[in-house]
Structure formats: C-alpha cells, structure tokens
Amino acid sequence: DIQLTQSPSFLSASVGDRVTITCRASQGISSYLAWYQQTPGKAPNLLIYVASTLQSGVPSRFSGSGSGTEFTLTINSLQPEDFTTYYCQQLSSDPYTFGQGTKLEIK
Amino acid sequence: EVQLVESGGGVVQPGGSLRLSCAASGFTFSSYWMSWIRQSPERGLEWVANINQDGSAKKYVDSLKGRFTISRDNAKNSLYLQMNSLRAEDTAVYYCAIGLTTTFAFDIWGQGTMVTVSS
C-alpha cells in the first residue's frame, strides 16, 4: 500500500498568514493526489484534485502543487473559517490511502 | 440536489453483523463507481471498498477482505456494506462517497453513520 505522510501534524498561524502543508508519498503517484478540508462533525470537503486543480466553489486562496512523491497545499491570507483539519489522499492505486491529517490552529 | 444519505449504523457486539445503506439522489446512480470510507480517531480516514457501475467489479482494502461485502441496487439507487465478524477496531463513522465531477477524488460525501462495536 502507498503510505502518505503529512507535515506538520499541527500548525499554528494567524488570520492573514500564508501556510503550506506537505504530503509525501512512499512511492510515485504521478499527480493523483487530492486535498480535503474537514470541520468537526462533518464529512471531508474536496478542495483540490489531481494535485493542483481547484474544485468548483473553493476559494482561490487555496492552491496545490507537486507530482511524483511530494505535494503541497498552500493557503494564502488565512480566514477564520480555515482553522480546521486538512487531509491528503492518493488515488493512484487502491487502496486509496489518506494522510494522517494536519490540524491548523489559531495562534 | 446531489445527496448521499447513510443509515444502518448502531451499537453491535464483537462478532456481530451490521448492514449499512446509502441512498443516493440527484444524479444517475447507475453511472458511477461508489465507495465506502470510514474514519476513527485511532485509524484516521480509511478507504474501505468500492464497486463499479453494474456491481461486477469490487475492490476492498486487504485488511477487510472476507468480512465486509459491498453491493448496490441500481433500481433502488442504493449502496450497501454488509459487515460481518465485527471487531472493536471497526468502530468508526462510515461514509459513502463518489467522484461525481472527477474520477480522481471524492467530491460528494454522505453525512456518515456511526458504528460502535462494543460488548
């Protein structure tokens, strides 16, 4: 199975900051990586797919990049509603594994 | 409106069985692969299984093969997960999900149904 490692696991930032979350795959997955945002008690919400394509309706302050084994999610100008948990997922081969999550907290 | 609604969760004893359902609406159910994904504090998010459009192809995470069975009824726009020989580590919120606008992500999720395996 392909393992995904997110870093950091916890991130403190302030409103207006720019932050970057990294997701590393244990083997190459081309660009088959998605990013999700999850608020407590809710299902994950798709932000980005195939590494850099912004899902319809997602604010443009979210962006993704990378290919192969290293990927990043960048959030520009953090808004109060962005302080929650983020996950990456690979869809290169089943099982379609997820990263362990990054919790973004207000500093 | 595109919607997935899970049901069937609850409390079950170790070794017991449970059948989850997912009712789909707002899209052509029979045209899409469907998946089950679960989430627990201990194991995080875990893709469980998927099934193709006519039910002829099914894939499972290796750790669950033989205990869980995914199925669908296109006439009823419904997805199912039969869970047997349940263990404490199967305790989780179970979601059904699809990639509606892309095959390379899950853009539609249900609200989830909680399964608790405990004596």
GROMACS .gro file of C-alpha atoms in nm:
model
  226
    1ASP     CA    1   0.000   0.000   0.000
    2ILE     CA    2   0.110   0.358  -0.064
    3GLN     CA    3   0.177   0.549   0.256
    4LEU     CA    4   0.114   0.924   0.277
    5THR     CA    5   0.292   1.134   0.538
    6GLN     CA    6   0.167   1.483   0.608
    7SER     CA    7   0.373   1.751   0.777
    8PRO     CA    8   0.333   1.919   1.005
    9SER     CA    9   0.066   1.737   1.205
   10PHE     CA   10  -0.016   2.062   1.388
   11LEU     CA   11   0.028   2.415   1.260
   12SER     CA   12  -0.032   2.745   1.439
   13ALA     CA   13  -0.093   3.057   1.236
   14SER     CA   14  -0.276   3.387   1.243
   15VAL     CA   15  -0.555   3.528   1.031
   16GLY     CA   16  -0.399   3.673   0.717
   17ASP     CA   17  -0.096   3.441   0.720
   18ARG     CA   18   0.013   3.214   0.439
   19VAL     CA   19   0.068   2.848   0.529
   20THR     CA   20   0.194   2.540   0.348
   21ILE     CA   21   0.119   2.175   0.426
   22THR     CA   22   0.328   1.897   0.274
   23CYS     CA   23   0.220   1.546   0.178
   24ARG     CA   24   0.485   1.286   0.088
   25ALA     CA   25   0.403   0.956  -0.079
   26SER     CA   26   0.601   0.636  -0.020
   27GLN     CA   27   0.617   0.583  -0.397
   28GLY     CA   28   0.541   0.787  -0.705
   29ILE     CA   29   0.174   0.864  -0.762
   30SER     CA   30   0.205   1.096  -1.063
   31SER     CA   31  -0.046   1.376  -0.994
   32TYR     CA   32  -0.320   1.159  -0.843
   33LEU     CA   33  -0.344   1.346  -0.518
   34ALA     CA   34  -0.641   1.521  -0.360
   35TRP     CA   35  -0.671   1.758  -0.065
   36TYR     CA   36  -0.970   1.778   0.170
   37GLN     CA   37  -1.077   2.009   0.447
   38GLN     CA   38  -1.276   1.868   0.738
   39THR     CA   39  -1.457   2.056   1.012
   40PRO     CA   40  -1.559   1.869   1.330
   41GLY     CA   41  -1.865   1.651   1.289
   42LYS     CA   42  -1.874   1.690   0.911
   43ALA     CA   43  -1.759   1.482   0.617
   44PRO     CA   44  -1.440   1.586   0.438
   45ASN     CA   45  -1.484   1.852   0.172
   46LEU     CA   46  -1.283   1.834  -0.151
   47LEU     CA   47  -1.053   2.131  -0.210
   48ILE     CA   48  -0.810   2.021  -0.482
   49TYR     CA   49  -0.772   1.718  -0.708
   50VAL     CA   50  -0.504   1.591  -0.944
   51ALA     CA   51  -0.259   1.785  -0.730
   52SER     CA   52  -0.343   2.134  -0.849
   53THR     CA   53  -0.699   2.159  -0.985
   54LEU     CA   54  -0.922   2.370  -0.764
   55GLN     CA   55  -1.262   2.217  -0.703
   56SER     CA   56  -1.555   2.433  -0.811
   57GLY     CA   57  -1.666   2.670  -0.538
   58VAL     CA   58  -1.341   2.654  -0.341
   59PRO     CA   59  -1.185   2.996  -0.274
   60SER     CA   60  -0.881   3.086  -0.482
   61ARG     CA   61  -0.665   3.135  -0.171
   62PHE     CA   62  -0.626   2.755  -0.175
   63SER     CA   63  -0.372   2.611  -0.417
   64GLY     CA   64  -0.191   2.283  -0.468
   65SER     CA   65   0.126   2.175  -0.638
   66GLY     CA   66   0.358   1.880  -0.681
   67SER     CA   67   0.391   1.550  -0.858
   68GLY     CA   68   0.559   1.217  -0.803
   69THR     CA   69   0.613   1.186  -0.429
   70GLU     CA   70   0.597   1.539  -0.289
   71PHE     CA   71   0.294   1.766  -0.281
   72THR     CA   72   0.196   2.088  -0.111
   73LEU     CA   73  -0.126   2.263  -0.016
   74THR     CA   74  -0.090   2.638   0.026
   75ILE     CA   75  -0.349   2.864   0.184
   76ASN     CA   76  -0.296   3.235   0.128
   77SER     CA   77  -0.441   3.502   0.354
   78LEU     CA   78  -0.592   3.268   0.613
   79GLN     CA   79  -0.951   3.334   0.705
   80PRO     CA   80  -1.114   3.237   1.039
   81GLU     CA   81  -1.305   2.951   0.875
   82ASP     CA   82  -0.980   2.793   0.751
   83PHE     CA   83  -0.870   2.688   1.100
   84THR     CA   84  -0.961   2.320   1.087
   85THR     CA   85  -0.809   1.991   0.969
   86TYR     CA   86  -0.669   1.903   0.626
   87TYR     CA   87  -0.604   1.563   0.464
   88CYS     CA   88  -0.433   1.445   0.150
   89GLN     CA   89  -0.539   1.130  -0.036
   90GLN     CA   90  -0.375   0.937  -0.317
   91LEU     CA   91  -0.588   0.791  -0.596
   92SER     CA   92  -0.307   0.639  -0.799
   93SER     CA   93  -0.376   0.282  -0.686
   94ASP     CA   94  -0.612   0.111  -0.444
   95PRO     CA   95  -0.634   0.114  -0.151
   96TYR     CA   96  -0.679   0.490  -0.186
   97THR     CA   97  -0.493   0.590   0.126
   98PHE     CA   98  -0.512   0.915   0.322
   99GLY     CA   99  -0.255   1.114   0.512
  100GLN     CA  100  -0.288   1.136   0.890
  101GLY     CA  101  -0.410   1.494   0.881
  102THR     CA  102  -0.284   1.842   0.965
  103LYS     CA  103  -0.469   2.045   1.225
  104LEU     CA  104  -0.444   2.419   1.162
  105GLU     CA  105  -0.491   2.623   1.479
  106ILE     CA  106  -0.517   2.992   1.550
  107LYS     CA  107  -0.203   3.134   1.709
  108GLU     CA  108  -2.961   1.840  -0.532
  109VAL     CA  109  -2.699   1.566  -0.523
  110GLN     CA  110  -2.727   1.378  -0.197
  111LEU     CA  111  -2.597   1.067  -0.025
  112VAL     CA  112  -2.766   0.955   0.297
  113GLU     CA  113  -2.623   0.671   0.503
  114SER     CA  114  -2.819   0.464   0.752
  115GLY     CA  115  -2.792   0.140   0.946
  116GLY     CA  116  -2.525   0.227   1.198
  117GLY     CA  117  -2.555   0.144   1.565
  118VAL     CA  118  -2.406  -0.049   1.853
  119VAL     CA  119  -2.318  -0.414   1.792
  120GLN     CA  120  -2.133  -0.674   1.997
  121PRO     CA  121  -1.797  -0.811   1.885
  122GLY     CA  122  -1.853  -1.090   1.633
  123GLY     CA  123  -2.185  -0.944   1.525
  124SER     CA  124  -2.305  -0.818   1.189
  125LEU     CA  125  -2.446  -0.495   1.054
  126ARG     CA  126  -2.565  -0.379   0.714
  127LEU     CA  127  -2.515  -0.018   0.615
  128SER     CA  128  -2.715   0.152   0.341
  129CYS     CA  129  -2.651   0.463   0.136
  130ALA     CA  130  -2.941   0.623  -0.051
  131ALA     CA  131  -2.840   0.832  -0.350
  132SER     CA  132  -3.037   1.106  -0.522
  133GLY     CA  133  -2.986   1.392  -0.765
  134PHE     CA  134  -2.762   1.209  -1.011
  135THR     CA  135  -2.763   0.899  -1.232
  136PHE     CA  136  -2.658   0.646  -0.967
  137SER     CA  137  -2.602   0.363  -1.213
  138SER     CA  138  -2.333   0.561  -1.397
  139TYR     CA  139  -2.081   0.589  -1.114
  140TRP     CA  140  -1.838   0.385  -0.910
  141MET     CA  141  -1.934   0.411  -0.544
  142SER     CA  142  -1.713   0.386  -0.235
  143TRP     CA  143  -1.728   0.335   0.139
  144ILE     CA  144  -1.479   0.526   0.353
  145ARG     CA  145  -1.453   0.511   0.731
  146GLN     CA  146  -1.300   0.735   0.995
  147SER     CA  147  -1.197   0.675   1.352
  148PRO     CA  148  -0.964   0.865   1.589
  149GLU     CA  149  -0.737   0.560   1.604
  150ARG     CA  150  -0.710   0.479   1.233
  151GLY     CA  151  -0.791   0.815   1.071
  152LEU     CA  152  -0.958   0.817   0.731
  153GLU     CA  153  -0.955   0.477   0.561
  154TRP     CA  154  -1.093   0.387   0.219
  155VAL     CA  155  -1.282   0.060   0.268
  156ALA     CA  156  -1.418  -0.061  -0.066
  157ASN     CA  157  -1.563   0.041  -0.399
  158ILE     CA  158  -1.793  -0.109  -0.660
  159ASN     CA  159  -1.834  -0.040  -1.030
  160GLN     CA  160  -2.145   0.073  -1.208
  161ASP     CA  161  -2.314  -0.265  -1.256
  162GLY     CA  162  -2.171  -0.434  -0.948
  163SER     CA  163  -1.948  -0.672  -1.142
  164ALA     CA  164  -1.621  -0.533  -1.002
  165LYS     CA  165  -1.546  -0.480  -0.633
  166LYS     CA  166  -1.229  -0.379  -0.455
  167TYR     CA  167  -1.152  -0.389  -0.084
  168VAL     CA  168  -0.875  -0.280   0.148
  169ASP     CA  169  -0.685  -0.602   0.219
  170SER     CA  170  -0.742  -0.593   0.595
  171LEU     CA  171  -1.120  -0.622   0.547
  172LYS     CA  172  -1.142  -0.881   0.272
  173GLY     CA  173  -1.367  -1.168   0.366
  174ARG     CA  174  -1.550  -0.980   0.644
  175PHE     CA  175  -1.707  -0.689   0.454
  176THR     CA  176  -1.908  -0.706   0.131
  177ILE     CA  177  -2.004  -0.409  -0.083
  178SER     CA  178  -2.308  -0.427  -0.309
  179ARG     CA  179  -2.554  -0.200  -0.488
  180ASP     CA  180  -2.909  -0.196  -0.621
  181ASN     CA  181  -2.932   0.042  -0.914
  182ALA     CA  182  -3.313   0.009  -0.926
  183LYS     CA  183  -3.326   0.148  -0.572
  184ASN     CA  184  -3.036   0.395  -0.613
  185SER     CA  185  -2.876   0.234  -0.311
  186LEU     CA  186  -2.532   0.121  -0.198
  187TYR     CA  187  -2.476  -0.131   0.080
  188LEU     CA  188  -2.199  -0.253   0.307
  189GLN     CA  189  -2.250  -0.587   0.480
  190MET     CA  190  -2.016  -0.610   0.777
  191ASN     CA  191  -1.962  -0.947   0.948
  192SER     CA  192  -1.741  -1.068   1.234
  193LEU     CA  193  -1.716  -0.713   1.362
  194ARG     CA  194  -1.429  -0.615   1.587
  195ALA     CA  195  -1.368  -0.324   1.823
  196GLU     CA  196  -1.132  -0.173   1.567
  197ASP     CA  197  -1.419  -0.147   1.317
  198THR     CA  198  -1.572   0.124   1.536
  199ALA     CA  199  -1.588   0.431   1.313
  200VAL     CA  200  -1.804   0.672   1.121
  201TYR     CA  201  -1.880   0.516   0.784
  202TYR     CA  202  -1.928   0.741   0.480
  203CYS     CA  203  -2.038   0.662   0.129
  204ALA     CA  204  -1.875   0.881  -0.133
  205ILE     CA  205  -1.842   0.932  -0.508
  206GLY     CA  206  -1.637   1.123  -0.758
  207LEU     CA  207  -1.913   1.298  -0.949
  208THR     CA  208  -1.719   1.569  -1.132
  209THR     CA  209  -1.388   1.382  -1.133
  210THR     CA  210  -1.277   1.021  -1.109
  211PHE     CA  211  -0.966   1.129  -0.918
  212ALA     CA  212  -1.121   1.245  -0.592
  213PHE     CA  213  -1.437   1.216  -0.383
  214ASP     CA  214  -1.639   1.532  -0.423
  215ILE     CA  215  -1.969   1.409  -0.279
  216TRP     CA  216  -1.990   1.251   0.067
  217GLY     CA  217  -2.279   1.148   0.286
  218GLN     CA  218  -2.317   1.271   0.641
  219GLY     CA  219  -2.186   0.941   0.780
  220THR     CA  220  -2.330   0.674   1.006
  221MET     CA  221  -2.167   0.571   1.334
  222VAL     CA  222  -2.083   0.207   1.400
  223THR     CA  223  -1.980   0.112   1.753
  224VAL     CA  224  -1.854  -0.239   1.824
  225SER     CA  225  -1.865  -0.297   2.197
  226SER     CA  226  -1.981  -0.553   2.449
   0.00000   0.00000   0.00000
